[in-house]
GROMACS .gro file of C-alpha atoms in nm:
model
  145
    1MET     CA    1   0.000   0.000   0.000
    2PRO     CA    2  -0.047   0.259  -0.141
    3THR     CA    3  -0.194   0.169  -0.474
    4TYR     CA    4  -0.209   0.457  -0.717
    5VAL     CA    5  -0.421   0.424  -1.028
    6VAL     CA    6  -0.348   0.677  -1.301
    7LYS     CA    7  -0.642   0.717  -1.537
    8PHE     CA    8  -0.604   0.945  -1.833
    9SER     CA    9  -0.809   1.062  -2.128
   10ASN     CA   10  -0.709   1.236  -2.447
   11LEU     CA   11  -0.342   1.190  -2.361
   12LYS     CA   12  -0.069   0.969  -2.498
   13LEU     CA   13   0.185   0.870  -2.236
   14SER     CA   14   0.515   0.723  -2.349
   15LYS     CA   15   0.691   0.444  -2.160
   16SER     CA   16   0.944   0.700  -2.041
   17GLN     CA   17   0.671   0.933  -1.911
   18LYS     CA   18   0.503   0.644  -1.730
   19ASP     CA   19   0.835   0.536  -1.577
   20GLU     CA   20   0.917   0.890  -1.459
   21LEU     CA   21   0.568   0.953  -1.323
   22ALA     CA   22   0.560   0.621  -1.136
   23LYS     CA   23   0.898   0.701  -0.979
   24GLY     CA   24   0.781   1.052  -0.892
   25ILE     CA   25   0.458   0.929  -0.730
   26THR     CA   26   0.652   0.666  -0.535
   27ASP     CA   27   0.910   0.918  -0.416
   28VAL     CA   28   0.647   1.174  -0.313
   29HIS     CA   29   0.451   0.915  -0.119
   30SER     CA   30   0.760   0.786   0.059
   31LYS     CA   31   0.896   1.131   0.148
   32VAL     CA   32   0.564   1.271   0.271
   33THR     CA   33   0.445   0.966   0.466
   34GLY     CA   34   0.773   0.801   0.562
   35ALA     CA   35   0.653   0.469   0.418
   36ASN     CA   36   0.902   0.245   0.239
   37THR     CA   37   0.904   0.271  -0.140
   38PHE     CA   38   0.828  -0.101  -0.178
   39PHE     CA   39   0.475  -0.032  -0.054
   40ALA     CA   40   0.394   0.192  -0.353
   41GLN     CA   41   0.227   0.052  -0.661
   42VAL     CA   42   0.135   0.256  -0.968
   43TYR     CA   43  -0.063   0.136  -1.263
   44TYR     CA   44  -0.215   0.303  -1.563
   45GLU     CA   45  -0.556   0.290  -1.728
   46LYS     CA   46  -0.620   0.474  -2.052
   47CYS     CA   47  -0.970   0.601  -2.119
   48GLU     CA   48  -1.060   0.533  -2.480
   49SER     CA   49  -1.163   0.821  -2.702
   50GLY     CA   50  -1.531   0.894  -2.659
   51ASP     CA   51  -1.556   0.719  -2.321
   52HIS     CA   52  -1.498   1.020  -2.096
   53TYR     CA   53  -1.783   1.259  -2.020
   54MET     CA   54  -1.783   1.578  -1.817
   55GLY     CA   55  -2.106   1.760  -1.749
   56GLY     CA   56  -2.290   1.498  -1.953
   57LYS     CA   57  -2.089   1.577  -2.268
   58ILE     CA   58  -1.794   1.403  -2.426
   59ASN     CA   59  -1.473   1.552  -2.292
   60ASN     CA   60  -1.210   1.637  -2.551
   61GLY     CA   61  -0.962   1.789  -2.306
   62SER     CA   62  -0.650   1.618  -2.178
   63GLU     CA   63  -0.725   1.506  -1.823
   64ILE     CA   64  -0.543   1.290  -1.573
   65PHE     CA   65  -0.691   1.135  -1.259
   66LEU     CA   66  -0.483   0.989  -0.979
   67TYR     CA   67  -0.664   0.767  -0.729
   68GLY     CA   68  -0.448   0.682  -0.429
   69ARG     CA   69  -0.567   0.410  -0.198
   70ILE     CA   70  -0.365   0.468   0.117
   71ARG     CA   71  -0.360   0.337   0.472
   72SER     CA   72  -0.574   0.543   0.707
   73GLY     CA   73  -0.433   0.706   1.017
   74ARG     CA   74  -0.248   1.001   0.868
   75SER     CA   75  -0.316   1.361   0.968
   76ASN     CA   76  -0.503   1.607   0.748
   77GLU     CA   77  -0.179   1.806   0.715
   78THR     CA   78   0.004   1.501   0.582
   79LYS     CA   79  -0.277   1.420   0.339
   80ASN     CA   80  -0.294   1.782   0.217
   81GLU     CA   81   0.082   1.783   0.158
   82LEU     CA   82   0.053   1.449  -0.022
   83LEU     CA   83  -0.230   1.579  -0.243
   84THR     CA   84  -0.047   1.895  -0.349
   85LYS     CA   85   0.287   1.725  -0.406
   86LEU     CA   86   0.124   1.451  -0.614
   87ARG     CA   87  -0.050   1.718  -0.822
   88ASP     CA   88   0.278   1.902  -0.864
   89ILE     CA   89   0.473   1.592  -0.973
   90ILE     CA   90   0.208   1.516  -1.237
   91LYS     CA   91   0.226   1.875  -1.361
   92LYS     CA   92   0.606   1.861  -1.375
   93LYS     CA   93   0.641   1.518  -1.537
   94LEU     CA   94   0.359   1.556  -1.791
   95ASN     CA   95   0.364   1.933  -1.846
   96LEU     CA   96  -0.010   1.967  -1.779
   97ASN     CA   97  -0.202   2.263  -1.642
   98THR     CA   98  -0.317   2.211  -1.285
   99ASP     CA   99  -0.682   2.242  -1.392
  100ASN     CA  100  -0.639   1.922  -1.594
  101ILE     CA  101  -0.517   1.724  -1.291
  102TRP     CA  102  -0.744   1.544  -1.045
  103VAL     CA  103  -0.606   1.371  -0.733
  104TYR     CA  104  -0.810   1.164  -0.488
  105LEU     CA  105  -0.695   0.992  -0.170
  106ILE     CA  106  -0.899   0.704  -0.034
  107ASP     CA  107  -0.825   0.592   0.323
  108LEU     CA  108  -0.843   0.220   0.398
  109PRO     CA  109  -0.796   0.062   0.741
  110PRO     CA  110  -0.464  -0.129   0.736
  111ASN     CA  111  -0.616  -0.431   0.909
  112GLN     CA  112  -0.842  -0.478   0.606
  113MET     CA  113  -0.556  -0.514   0.357
  114ILE     CA  114  -0.309  -0.785   0.271
  115GLU     CA  115   0.001  -0.717   0.066
  116TYR     CA  116   0.287  -0.955   0.003
  117GLY     CA  117   0.064  -1.210   0.179
  118GLN     CA  118   0.069  -1.014   0.508
  119ILE     CA  119  -0.186  -0.795   0.686
  120LEU     CA  120  -0.051  -0.441   0.669
  121PRO     CA  121   0.067  -0.244   0.971
  122ASN     CA  122  -0.082   0.077   1.103
  123SER     CA  123   0.088   0.393   0.977
  124GLY     CA  124   0.409   0.441   1.171
  125GLU     CA  125   0.446   0.069   1.257
  126GLU     CA  126   0.620  -0.033   0.933
  127LYS     CA  127   0.959  -0.105   1.093
  128GLU     CA  128   0.822  -0.356   1.345
  129TRP     CA  129   0.606  -0.515   1.070
  130PHE     CA  130   0.908  -0.543   0.842
  131GLU     CA  131   1.128  -0.698   1.112
  132ASN     CA  132   0.868  -0.972   1.171
  133LEU     CA  133   0.842  -1.077   0.807
  134PRO     CA  134   0.983  -1.409   0.687
  135ASP     CA  135   1.351  -1.376   0.583
  136LYS     CA  136   1.284  -1.447   0.216
  137LEU     CA  137   1.019  -1.175   0.194
  138ARG     CA  138   1.235  -0.924   0.384
  139LYS     CA  139   1.516  -0.980   0.135
  140ARG     CA  140   1.276  -0.940  -0.157
  141LEU     CA  141   1.146  -0.609  -0.020
  142GLN     CA  142   1.495  -0.480   0.061
  143SER     CA  143   1.593  -0.537  -0.301
  144MET     CA  144   1.314  -0.298  -0.407
  145GLU     CA  145   1.438  -0.006  -0.197
   0.00000   0.00000   0.00000
C-alpha cells in the first residue's frame, strides 16, 4: 500500500513518461508519509476516445486522474501535503495545467488489507512489521528499496 491508479483521457503517455511519473509518485509518497518505497504501486488505465464525459458531454480535453488508496491514520496536514505534491509531480512530469489534474486519496484501514501475503501495519508501525516478516520476503522487499 499505497496503490495509485493513473487514469487518463485524451493523452498519450510514453513508456518514459510512465516510468518517470511512477517514480515521482513513489518518491512523493515515501517522502511525505515516511513509508518504504516497496509499498507503492502505480498502474495506468487509458480512457478510450469517446468514453470520458464531463457535465454529460464528451470531454475532448486532456485530463489525468490519480486515485491513491492509502492506509488510514495520517493527519489532514500530511494528506494535504501528499495531495499537493502529487498534483505538482504530475504537472512537472507531464507538463499539464493544474486544472487538468485530479487527485483523490482514499483511506483504507490497514487491518483490512493484505500485501505480500501479510496484513498491513498501522501507519508508523512499518519497521516492526518489516522486522517480523519471513527472511525471504524481507530480502525481496529490501531489493526494491
